[in-house]
mmCIF file of C-alpha atoms in Angstrom:
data_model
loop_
_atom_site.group_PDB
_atom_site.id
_atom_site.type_symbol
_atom_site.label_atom_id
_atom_site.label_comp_id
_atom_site.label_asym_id
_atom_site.label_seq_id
_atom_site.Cartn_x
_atom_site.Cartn_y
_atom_site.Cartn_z
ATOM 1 C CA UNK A 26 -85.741 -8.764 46.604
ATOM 2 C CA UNK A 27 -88.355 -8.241 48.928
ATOM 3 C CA UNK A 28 -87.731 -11.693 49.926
ATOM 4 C CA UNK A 29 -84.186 -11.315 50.844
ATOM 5 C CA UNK A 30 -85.008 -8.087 52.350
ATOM 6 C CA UNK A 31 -87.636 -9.600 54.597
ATOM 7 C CA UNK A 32 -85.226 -12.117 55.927
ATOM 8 C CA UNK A 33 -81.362 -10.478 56.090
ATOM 9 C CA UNK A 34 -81.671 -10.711 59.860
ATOM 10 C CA UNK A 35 -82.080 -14.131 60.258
ATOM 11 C CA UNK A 36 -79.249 -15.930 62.423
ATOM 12 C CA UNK A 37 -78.134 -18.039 58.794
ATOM 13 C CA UNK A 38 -78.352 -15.198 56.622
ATOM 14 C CA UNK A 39 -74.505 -14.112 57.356
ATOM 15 C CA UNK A 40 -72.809 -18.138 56.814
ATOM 16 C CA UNK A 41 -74.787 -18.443 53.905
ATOM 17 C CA UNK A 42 -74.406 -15.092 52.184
ATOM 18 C CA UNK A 43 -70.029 -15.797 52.653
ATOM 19 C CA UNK A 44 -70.679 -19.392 51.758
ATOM 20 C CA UNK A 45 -72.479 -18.060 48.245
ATOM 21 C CA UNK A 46 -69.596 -16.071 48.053
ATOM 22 C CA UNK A 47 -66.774 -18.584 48.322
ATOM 23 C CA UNK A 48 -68.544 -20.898 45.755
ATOM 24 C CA UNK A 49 -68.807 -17.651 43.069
ATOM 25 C CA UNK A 50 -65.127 -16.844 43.357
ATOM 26 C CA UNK A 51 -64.540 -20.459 43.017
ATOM 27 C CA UNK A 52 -66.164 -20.912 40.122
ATOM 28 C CA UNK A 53 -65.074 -17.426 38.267
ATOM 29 C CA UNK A 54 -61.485 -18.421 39.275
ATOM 30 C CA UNK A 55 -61.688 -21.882 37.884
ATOM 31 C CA UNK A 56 -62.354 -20.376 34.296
ATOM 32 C CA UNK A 57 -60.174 -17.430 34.081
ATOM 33 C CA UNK A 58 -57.021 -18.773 35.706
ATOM 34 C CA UNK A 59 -54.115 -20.626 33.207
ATOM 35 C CA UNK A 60 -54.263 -24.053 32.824
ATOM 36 C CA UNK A 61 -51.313 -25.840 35.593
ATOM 37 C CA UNK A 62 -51.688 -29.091 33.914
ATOM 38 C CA UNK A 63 -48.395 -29.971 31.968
ATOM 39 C CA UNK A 64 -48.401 -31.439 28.167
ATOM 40 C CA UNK A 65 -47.336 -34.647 29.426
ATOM 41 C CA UNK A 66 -50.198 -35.100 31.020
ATOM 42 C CA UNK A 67 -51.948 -35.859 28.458
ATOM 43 C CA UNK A 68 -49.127 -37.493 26.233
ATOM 44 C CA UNK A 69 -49.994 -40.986 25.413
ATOM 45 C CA UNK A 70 -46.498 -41.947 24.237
ATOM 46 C CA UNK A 71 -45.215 -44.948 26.812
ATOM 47 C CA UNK A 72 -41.435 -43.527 27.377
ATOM 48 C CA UNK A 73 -42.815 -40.487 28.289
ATOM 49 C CA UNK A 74 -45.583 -41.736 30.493
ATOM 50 C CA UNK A 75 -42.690 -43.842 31.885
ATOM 51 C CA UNK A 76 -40.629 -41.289 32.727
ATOM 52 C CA UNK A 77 -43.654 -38.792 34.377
ATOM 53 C CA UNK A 78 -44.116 -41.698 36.567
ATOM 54 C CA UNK A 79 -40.480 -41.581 37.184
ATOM 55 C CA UNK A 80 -39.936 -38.425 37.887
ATOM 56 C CA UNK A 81 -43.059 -37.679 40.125
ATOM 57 C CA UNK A 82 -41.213 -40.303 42.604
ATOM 58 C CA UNK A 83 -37.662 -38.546 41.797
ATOM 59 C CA UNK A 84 -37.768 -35.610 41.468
ATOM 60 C CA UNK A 85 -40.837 -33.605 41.859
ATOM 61 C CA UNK A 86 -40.463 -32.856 45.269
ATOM 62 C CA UNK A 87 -37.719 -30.438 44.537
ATOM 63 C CA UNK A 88 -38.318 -29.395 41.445
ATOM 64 C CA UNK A 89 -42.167 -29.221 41.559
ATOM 65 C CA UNK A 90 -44.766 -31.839 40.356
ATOM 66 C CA UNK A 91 -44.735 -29.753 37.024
ATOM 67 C CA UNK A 92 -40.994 -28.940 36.710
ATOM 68 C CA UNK A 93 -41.502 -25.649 38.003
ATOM 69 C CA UNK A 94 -39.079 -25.490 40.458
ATOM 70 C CA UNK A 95 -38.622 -24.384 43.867
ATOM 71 C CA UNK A 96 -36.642 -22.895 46.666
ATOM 72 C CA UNK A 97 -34.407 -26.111 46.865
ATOM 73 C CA UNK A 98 -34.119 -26.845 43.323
ATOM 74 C CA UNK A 99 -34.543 -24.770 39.460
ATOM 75 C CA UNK A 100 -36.823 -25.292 36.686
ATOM 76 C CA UNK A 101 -36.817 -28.066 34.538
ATOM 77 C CA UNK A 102 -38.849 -26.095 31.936
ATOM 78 C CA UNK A 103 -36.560 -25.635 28.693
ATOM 79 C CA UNK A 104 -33.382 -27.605 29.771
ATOM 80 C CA UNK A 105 -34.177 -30.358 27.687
ATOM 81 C CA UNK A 106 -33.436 -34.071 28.006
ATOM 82 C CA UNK A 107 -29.750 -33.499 27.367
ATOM 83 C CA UNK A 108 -29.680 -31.734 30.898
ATOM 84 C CA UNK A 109 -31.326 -34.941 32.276
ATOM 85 C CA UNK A 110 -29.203 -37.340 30.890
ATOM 86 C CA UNK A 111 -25.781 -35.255 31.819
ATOM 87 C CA UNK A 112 -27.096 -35.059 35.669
ATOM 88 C CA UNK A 113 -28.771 -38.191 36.191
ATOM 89 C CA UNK A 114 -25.949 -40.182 33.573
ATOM 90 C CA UNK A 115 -22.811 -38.807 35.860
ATOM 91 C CA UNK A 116 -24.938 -39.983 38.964
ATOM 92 C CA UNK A 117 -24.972 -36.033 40.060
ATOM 93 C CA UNK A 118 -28.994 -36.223 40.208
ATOM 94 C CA UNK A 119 -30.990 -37.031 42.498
ATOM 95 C CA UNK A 120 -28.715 -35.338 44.999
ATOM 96 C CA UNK A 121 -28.360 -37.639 48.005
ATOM 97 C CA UNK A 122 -28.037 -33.900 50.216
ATOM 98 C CA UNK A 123 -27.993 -30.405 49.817
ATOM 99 C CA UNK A 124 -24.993 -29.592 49.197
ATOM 100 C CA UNK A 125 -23.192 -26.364 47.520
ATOM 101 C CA UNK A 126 -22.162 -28.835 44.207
ATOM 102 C CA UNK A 127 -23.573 -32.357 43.675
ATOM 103 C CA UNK A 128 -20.774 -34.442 43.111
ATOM 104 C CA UNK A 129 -20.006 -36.750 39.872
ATOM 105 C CA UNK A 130 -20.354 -39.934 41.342
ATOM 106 C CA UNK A 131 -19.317 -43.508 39.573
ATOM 107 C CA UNK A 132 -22.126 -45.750 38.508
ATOM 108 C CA UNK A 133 -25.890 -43.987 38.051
ATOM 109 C CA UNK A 134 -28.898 -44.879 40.046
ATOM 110 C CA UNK A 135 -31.102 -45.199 37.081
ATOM 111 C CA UNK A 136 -30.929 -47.336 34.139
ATOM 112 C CA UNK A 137 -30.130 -45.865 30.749
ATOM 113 C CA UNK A 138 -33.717 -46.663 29.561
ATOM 114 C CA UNK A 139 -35.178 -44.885 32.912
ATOM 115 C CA UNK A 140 -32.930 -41.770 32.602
ATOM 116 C CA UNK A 141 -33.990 -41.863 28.651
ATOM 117 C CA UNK A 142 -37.635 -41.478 29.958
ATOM 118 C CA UNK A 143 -37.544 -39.150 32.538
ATOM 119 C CA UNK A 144 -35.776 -37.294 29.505
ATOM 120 C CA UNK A 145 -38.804 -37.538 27.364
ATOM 121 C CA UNK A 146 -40.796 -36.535 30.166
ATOM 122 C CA UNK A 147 -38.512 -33.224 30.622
ATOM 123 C CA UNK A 148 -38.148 -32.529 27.067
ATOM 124 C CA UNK A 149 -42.467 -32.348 26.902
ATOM 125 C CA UNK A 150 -42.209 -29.034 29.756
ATOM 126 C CA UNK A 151 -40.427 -27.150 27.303
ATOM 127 C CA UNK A 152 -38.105 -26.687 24.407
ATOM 128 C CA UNK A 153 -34.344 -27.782 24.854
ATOM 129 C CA UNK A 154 -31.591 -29.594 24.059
ATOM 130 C CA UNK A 155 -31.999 -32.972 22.623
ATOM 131 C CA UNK A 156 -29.609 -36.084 23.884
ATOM 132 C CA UNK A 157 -26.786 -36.135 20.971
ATOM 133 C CA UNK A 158 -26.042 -38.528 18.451
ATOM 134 C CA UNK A 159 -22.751 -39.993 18.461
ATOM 135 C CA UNK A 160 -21.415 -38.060 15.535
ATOM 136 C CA UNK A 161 -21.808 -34.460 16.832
ATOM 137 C CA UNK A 162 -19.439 -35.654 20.082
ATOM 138 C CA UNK A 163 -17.005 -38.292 18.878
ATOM 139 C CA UNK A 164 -12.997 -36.929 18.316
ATOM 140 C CA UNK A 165 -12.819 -40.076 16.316
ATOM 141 C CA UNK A 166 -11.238 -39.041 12.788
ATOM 142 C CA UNK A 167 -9.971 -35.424 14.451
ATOM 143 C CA UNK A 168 -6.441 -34.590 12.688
ATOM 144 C CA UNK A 169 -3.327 -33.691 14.557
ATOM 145 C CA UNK A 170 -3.871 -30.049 13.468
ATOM 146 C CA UNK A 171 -8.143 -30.047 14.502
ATOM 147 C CA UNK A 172 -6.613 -31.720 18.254
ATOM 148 C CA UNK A 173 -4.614 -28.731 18.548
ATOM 149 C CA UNK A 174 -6.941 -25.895 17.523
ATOM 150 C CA UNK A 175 -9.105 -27.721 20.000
ATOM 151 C CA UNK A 176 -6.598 -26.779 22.573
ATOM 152 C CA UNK A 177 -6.367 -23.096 21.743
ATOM 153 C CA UNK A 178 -10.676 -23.148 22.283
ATOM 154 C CA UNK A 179 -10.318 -25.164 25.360
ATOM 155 C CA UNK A 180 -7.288 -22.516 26.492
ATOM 156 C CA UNK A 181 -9.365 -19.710 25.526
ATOM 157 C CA UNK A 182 -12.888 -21.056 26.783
ATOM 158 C CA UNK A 183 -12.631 -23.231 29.746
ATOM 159 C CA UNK A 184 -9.264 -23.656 31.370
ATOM 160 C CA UNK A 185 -9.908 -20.473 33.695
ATOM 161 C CA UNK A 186 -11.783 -22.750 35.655
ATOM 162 C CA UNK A 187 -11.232 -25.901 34.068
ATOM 163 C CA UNK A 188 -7.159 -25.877 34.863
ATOM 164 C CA UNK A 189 -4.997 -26.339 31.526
ATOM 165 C CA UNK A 190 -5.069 -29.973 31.291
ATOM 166 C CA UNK A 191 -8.749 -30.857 32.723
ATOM 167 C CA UNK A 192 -7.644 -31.251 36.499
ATOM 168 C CA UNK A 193 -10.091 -28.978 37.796
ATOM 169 C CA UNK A 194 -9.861 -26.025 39.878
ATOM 170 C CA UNK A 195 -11.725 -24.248 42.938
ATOM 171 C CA UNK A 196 -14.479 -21.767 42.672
ATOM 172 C CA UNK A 197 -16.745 -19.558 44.931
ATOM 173 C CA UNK A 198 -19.249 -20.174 47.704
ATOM 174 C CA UNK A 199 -18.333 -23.518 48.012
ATOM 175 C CA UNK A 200 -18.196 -24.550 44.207
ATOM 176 C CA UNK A 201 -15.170 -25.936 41.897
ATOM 177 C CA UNK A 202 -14.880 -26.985 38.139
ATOM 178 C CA UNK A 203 -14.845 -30.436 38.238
ATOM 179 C CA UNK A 204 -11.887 -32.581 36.445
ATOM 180 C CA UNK A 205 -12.870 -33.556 33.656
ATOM 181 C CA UNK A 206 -10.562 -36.821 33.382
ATOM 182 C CA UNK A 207 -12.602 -40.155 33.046
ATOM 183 C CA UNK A 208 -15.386 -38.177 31.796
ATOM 184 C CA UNK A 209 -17.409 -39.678 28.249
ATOM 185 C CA UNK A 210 -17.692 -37.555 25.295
ATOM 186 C CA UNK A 211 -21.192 -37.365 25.260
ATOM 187 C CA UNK A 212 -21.122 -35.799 29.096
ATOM 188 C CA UNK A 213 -18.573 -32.961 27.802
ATOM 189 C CA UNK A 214 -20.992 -32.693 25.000
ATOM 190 C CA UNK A 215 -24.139 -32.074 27.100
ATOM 191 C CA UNK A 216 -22.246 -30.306 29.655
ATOM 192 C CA UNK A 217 -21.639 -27.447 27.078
ATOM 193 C CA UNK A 218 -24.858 -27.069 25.809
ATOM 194 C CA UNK A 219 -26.638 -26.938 29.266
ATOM 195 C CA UNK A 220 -24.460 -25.457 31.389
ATOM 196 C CA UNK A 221 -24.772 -27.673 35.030
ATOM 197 C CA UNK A 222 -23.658 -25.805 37.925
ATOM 198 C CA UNK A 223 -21.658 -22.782 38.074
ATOM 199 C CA UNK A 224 -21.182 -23.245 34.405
ATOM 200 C CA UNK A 225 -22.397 -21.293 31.272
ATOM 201 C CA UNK A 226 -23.744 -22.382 28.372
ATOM 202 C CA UNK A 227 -22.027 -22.646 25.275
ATOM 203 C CA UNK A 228 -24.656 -22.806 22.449
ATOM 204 C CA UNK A 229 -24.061 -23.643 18.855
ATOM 205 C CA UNK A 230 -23.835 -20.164 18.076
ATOM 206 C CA UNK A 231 -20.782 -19.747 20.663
ATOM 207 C CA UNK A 232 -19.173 -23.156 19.488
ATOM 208 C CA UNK A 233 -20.187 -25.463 17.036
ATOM 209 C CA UNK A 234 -20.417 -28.926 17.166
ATOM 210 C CA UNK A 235 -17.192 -28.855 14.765
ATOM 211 C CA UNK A 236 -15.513 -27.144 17.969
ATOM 212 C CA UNK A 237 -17.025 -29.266 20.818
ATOM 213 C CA UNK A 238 -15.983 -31.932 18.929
ATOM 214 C CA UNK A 239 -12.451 -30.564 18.456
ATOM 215 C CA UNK A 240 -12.078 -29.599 22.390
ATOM 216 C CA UNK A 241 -13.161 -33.569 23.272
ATOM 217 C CA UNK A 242 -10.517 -34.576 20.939
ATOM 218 C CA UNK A 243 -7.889 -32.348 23.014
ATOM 219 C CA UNK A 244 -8.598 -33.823 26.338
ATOM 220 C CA UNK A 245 -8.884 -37.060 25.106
ATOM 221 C CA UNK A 246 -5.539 -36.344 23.692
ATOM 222 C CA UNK A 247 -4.318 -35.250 26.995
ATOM 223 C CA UNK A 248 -5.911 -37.766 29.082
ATOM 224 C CA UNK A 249 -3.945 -40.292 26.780
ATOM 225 C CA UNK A 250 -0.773 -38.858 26.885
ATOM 226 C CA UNK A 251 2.464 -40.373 29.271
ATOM 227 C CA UNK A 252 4.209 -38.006 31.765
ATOM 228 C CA UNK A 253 7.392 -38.150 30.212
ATOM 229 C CA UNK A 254 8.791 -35.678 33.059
ATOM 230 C CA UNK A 255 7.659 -37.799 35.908
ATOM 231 C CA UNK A 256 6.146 -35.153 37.944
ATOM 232 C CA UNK A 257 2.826 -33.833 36.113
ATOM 233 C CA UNK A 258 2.714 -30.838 39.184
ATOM 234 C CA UNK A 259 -0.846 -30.341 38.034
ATOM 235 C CA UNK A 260 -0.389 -29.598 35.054
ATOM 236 C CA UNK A 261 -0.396 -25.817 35.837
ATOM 237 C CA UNK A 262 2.060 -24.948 33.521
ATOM 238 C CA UNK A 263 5.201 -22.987 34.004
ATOM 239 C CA UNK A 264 4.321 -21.009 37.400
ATOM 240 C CA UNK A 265 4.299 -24.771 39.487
ATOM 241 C CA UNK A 266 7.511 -25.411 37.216
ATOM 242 C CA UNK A 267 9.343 -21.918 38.083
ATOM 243 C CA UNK A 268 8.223 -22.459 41.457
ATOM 244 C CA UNK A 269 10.003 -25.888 42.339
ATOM 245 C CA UNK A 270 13.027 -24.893 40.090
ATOM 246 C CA UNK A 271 13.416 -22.082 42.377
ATOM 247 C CA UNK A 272 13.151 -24.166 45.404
ATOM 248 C CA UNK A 273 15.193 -26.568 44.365
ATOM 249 C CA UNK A 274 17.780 -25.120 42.679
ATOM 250 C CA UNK A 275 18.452 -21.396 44.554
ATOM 251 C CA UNK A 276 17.664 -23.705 47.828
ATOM 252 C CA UNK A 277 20.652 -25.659 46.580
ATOM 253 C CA UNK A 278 22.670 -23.274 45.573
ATOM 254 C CA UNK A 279 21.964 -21.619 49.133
ATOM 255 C CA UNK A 280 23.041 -24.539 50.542
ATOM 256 C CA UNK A 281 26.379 -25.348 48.714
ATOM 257 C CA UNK A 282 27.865 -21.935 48.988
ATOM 258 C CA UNK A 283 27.053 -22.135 52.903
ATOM 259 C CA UNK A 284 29.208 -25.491 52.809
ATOM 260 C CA UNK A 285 31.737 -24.054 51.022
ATOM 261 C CA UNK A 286 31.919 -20.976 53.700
ATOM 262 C CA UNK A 287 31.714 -23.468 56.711
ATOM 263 C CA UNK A 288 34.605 -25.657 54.795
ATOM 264 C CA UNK A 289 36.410 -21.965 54.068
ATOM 265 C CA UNK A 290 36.387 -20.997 57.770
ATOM 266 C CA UNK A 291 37.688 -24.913 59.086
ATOM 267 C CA UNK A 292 40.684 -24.270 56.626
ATOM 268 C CA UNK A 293 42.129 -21.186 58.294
#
């Protein structure tokens, strides 16, 4: 003490005493602060070392190196590789721009066995939903009576948004439920239970996978079916229909009786 004491005035006393500082915070935060390194950092398995490699040139610099997210894009933590393979599968992810919705677009940028790895890779920064297997998402087998009921839960559950038939419809801010025509099973599927977008999810507790499967089999059904009227007019339902059958038909009623009055008022 008497040592220190002795030489406090010294021109290096001050830088040193800050720099002895410094290196003591250092060190007591380098024990007592969490751990940012991720599980799959240390996770030997090749798909998912794959995919971390995959994703670190993808997609970390929006959604942080740890799937953390950030002010340009959310978490990855928890949405499991079902929400990988849904975004990256309908070419949605990576998002050429910011824009309010990223787009379906038609052939992905990935491979299947890339997107299956950055999957892995997600799936190890938290619990989520797993890719399905073809049996919880195929309408094959459905009867004519499960295809309906499917309707009623697609009527009741998603054609606010969704439009009666699939088409599609505009939201908010920007945003719009996207048609679902041309779209595989297995993307309906993982739609559902991770909620992309504007969405929300439907977990198994909301609908089982005896109901997903039943709404697939409905717009399949749908998407299959002729136009035997011609004119689909959306497929909006009866307030397009009433709407053109007004047009047309008081327009040409309109029209007729002022004929007949012109025709009238020639005869006299």
């Amino acid at each position: 003490m008497r040592f220190l004491s002795t030489r406090r005035k010294h021109p290096a006393a001050k830088p040193l005493t800050l720099l002895l500082a410094l290196f003591m915070m250092g060190a007591v935060y380098s024990v007592v602060s969490p751990a940012q390194q991720s599980a799959a950092d240390s996770n030997t398995n090749p798909q998912v070392v794959q995919g971390k490699g995959l994703y670190d040139v993808t997609c970390s610099s929006c959604h942080g190196l740890n799937g953390e997210g950030s002010s340009q894009a959310p978490s990855l933590i928890g949405v499991g590789a079902a929400a990988v393979d849904f975004q990256m599968g309908t070419r949605r992810m990576p998002m050429a721009k910011p824009m309010a919705q990223a787009p379906r677009n038609s052939a992905p940028e990935y491979t299947p066995e890339e997107i299956e790895a950055i999957g892995a890779y997600v799936a190890t920064l938290g619990a989520g939903p797993a890719v399905p297997t073809e049996d919880k998402y195929s309408p094959a087998g459905l009867t004519d009576a499960e295809v309906a009921r499917g309707g009623e839960l697609f009527r009741t559950n998603c054609s606010a948004c969704h439009n009666i038939e699939g088409n599609g419809g505009a939201l908010s801010n920007g945003a719009y439920a996207p048609s679902l025509h041309g779209v595989s099973s297995k993307h309906i599927y993982e739609a559902l239970r991770t909620g992309p977008q504007q969405m929300p999810i439907f977990g198994e507790g909301a609908l089982p996978d005896e109901d997903v499967q039943q709404i697939i089999g409905y717009l399949s059904k749908v998407e299959q079916q002729p136009q035997y009227g011609g004119l689909a007019l959306g497929g909006i339902g009866p307030v397009a229909e009433g709407f053109w059958g007004w047009i047309l038909g008081i327009g040409g009623l309109v029209l007729v009786a002022m004929w007949l009055a012109k025709k009238g008022a020639r005869a006299r």
